[in-house]
Amino acid sequence: MEDLETLRAEVVAAIAAAPDLAALEETRVAALGKKGRVTALMKSLGGMDPETRKAAGQQMNRVKDAIVQTIEGRRAALEAAELEARLGRERVDVTLPARPARSGAVHPISQTWDEVVAIFGQMGFAVAEGPDIEDDFHNFTALNFPPGHPAREMHDTFFLPERADGTRHVLRTHTSPVQVRTMLNQAPPIRILAPGRTYRSDSDMTHTPMFHQFEGLVLDQTTHMGHLKGCLQEFVQAYFEVDDVPMRFRPSFFPFTEPSAEVDIRCSRKGGELRIGVGDDWLEILGCGMVHPNVLRACGLDPEEVQGFAFGVGLERIAMLKYGIPDLRTFFDSDLRWLRHYGFAALDVPTLHGGLAR
Ligand code: 2NL
């Protein structure tokens, strides 16, 4: 029994001396593990006579329980000390700047599109859309393009493979077919805006094979060029956010309008900076005219009954002018740095009262 007391004292001393949890575990295994000293002593019970075994067994169990309790006490103390040390060592630096939350940006084309729609929406125009793939009638014939017109050449227009009936569809070269479809499908008065993608077989510094435009069409019994001028004046001033923008109409030619005009606005290029509405230079920004009688007839309308105006504007062009984007081709490079630079805040919807762009 003296052996047992010595054993207890030695094990308890070793437990108290264990400097960390790993050392404590070693001590536990040395005492209570399969080959431990206490375990060996318990095994010796088998060789004793029943009387001695009962007394020795009880004592051994008490010693074992005491050792287990001592280990648990030491373990709790070591764990607490370890936690305390970690808390002392580790620091949260509350002065670190927060990680920026990256949010997307609205492409300048989308922004300009929304601005234009907001302006013409205010003037009572409905947005009309149509297919990018058109047939020859809607893209050319109804618009008074003569049979041999250069725009009908492979050289200028993307043609799709020939169909079973021998016809070839095209990627629309303007959004005018949307207006043709509207005239064929609904009776005047008509007041629509047709924004969309358009395609021409052209690729250099100032042309991309796909680009955007918006066209407007207003048809009624007495709609005239005065309405056209007032409408475009309103648009230009709203879009460039300038109170007064002098304009001039230059005679021009389009197959689908008569008379036709190109519209220039006053600008200044002093100091390499473009300013709209002031100065003594002119800047061409769009084409327009009175809808040609042949177009009205092709769309089932009587030129003696209805008349009106139409106009077409390049979206990239007016976006470049307003937002100082120097190179057209960068619009379609999908360069994220470009988009972060020229892009607009998401969910910042342009309205006339709230401001078009911030
Ligand atoms: C330009 C010129 C223009 C039109 C487009 C049009 C449409 C129909 C009938 C008559 Cl359905 N005209 N559209 C008219 C004049 C000019 O665009 O330079 N666009 C960038």
Tab-separated table of C-alpha atoms and ligand atoms in Angstrom, residues 143 176 179-180 183 213 215-217 254 256-257 262 286-289 291-292 295 310-314, ligand 1:
chain	number	residue	atom	x	y	z
A	143	LEU	CA	-37.528	52.822	-97.250
A	176	SER	CA	-35.865	52.278	-89.603
A	179	GLN	CA	-40.756	52.196	-87.805
A	180	VAL	CA	-41.826	50.497	-91.041
A	183	MET	CA	-46.607	51.987	-89.670
A	213	GLN	CA	-28.680	54.315	-83.108
A	215	GLU	CA	-34.589	56.842	-84.747
A	216	GLY	CA	-37.750	58.793	-84.084
A	217	LEU	CA	-40.925	58.906	-86.120
A	254	PHE	CA	-31.620	60.308	-97.578
A	256	PHE	CA	-36.424	57.808	-97.067
A	257	THR	CA	-36.996	61.547	-96.412
A	262	GLU	CA	-28.463	67.364	-91.322
A	286	LEU	CA	-27.965	63.942	-86.524
A	287	GLY	CA	-29.901	63.483	-89.746
A	288	CYS	CA	-33.618	64.025	-90.263
A	289	GLY	CA	-36.362	64.949	-92.687
A	291	VAL	CA	-40.993	61.023	-94.347
A	292	HIS	CA	-40.851	60.389	-98.121
A	295	VAL	CA	-42.184	55.289	-97.724
A	310	ALA	CA	-38.218	61.157	-88.836
A	311	PHE	CA	-34.685	61.451	-87.524
A	312	GLY	CA	-31.713	59.220	-86.769
A	313	VAL	CA	-28.917	59.666	-84.234
A	314	GLY	CA	-25.805	57.597	-83.546
B	1	2NL	C1	-28.597	59.621	-89.757
B	1	2NL	C2	-29.858	59.822	-90.487
B	1	2NL	C3	-32.146	59.348	-90.502
B	1	2NL	C4	-34.386	58.629	-90.740
B	1	2NL	C5	-33.113	58.412	-90.283
B	1	2NL	C6	-36.476	57.426	-91.228
B	1	2NL	C7	-37.218	56.316	-90.930
B	1	2NL	C8	-38.397	56.097	-91.603
B	1	2NL	C9	-38.812	56.980	-92.566
B	1	2NL	C10	-38.052	58.078	-92.785
B	1	2NL	CL1	-39.303	54.711	-91.309
B	1	2NL	N1	-36.907	58.300	-92.145
B	1	2NL	N2	-35.321	57.641	-90.547
B	1	2NL	C11	-34.691	59.817	-91.408
B	1	2NL	C12	-33.693	60.741	-91.607
B	1	2NL	C13	-32.404	60.518	-91.154
B	1	2NL	O1	-30.888	59.064	-90.007
B	1	2NL	O2	-27.631	60.255	-90.066
B	1	2NL	N3	-28.590	58.744	-88.772
B	1	2NL	C14	-27.442	58.483	-87.976
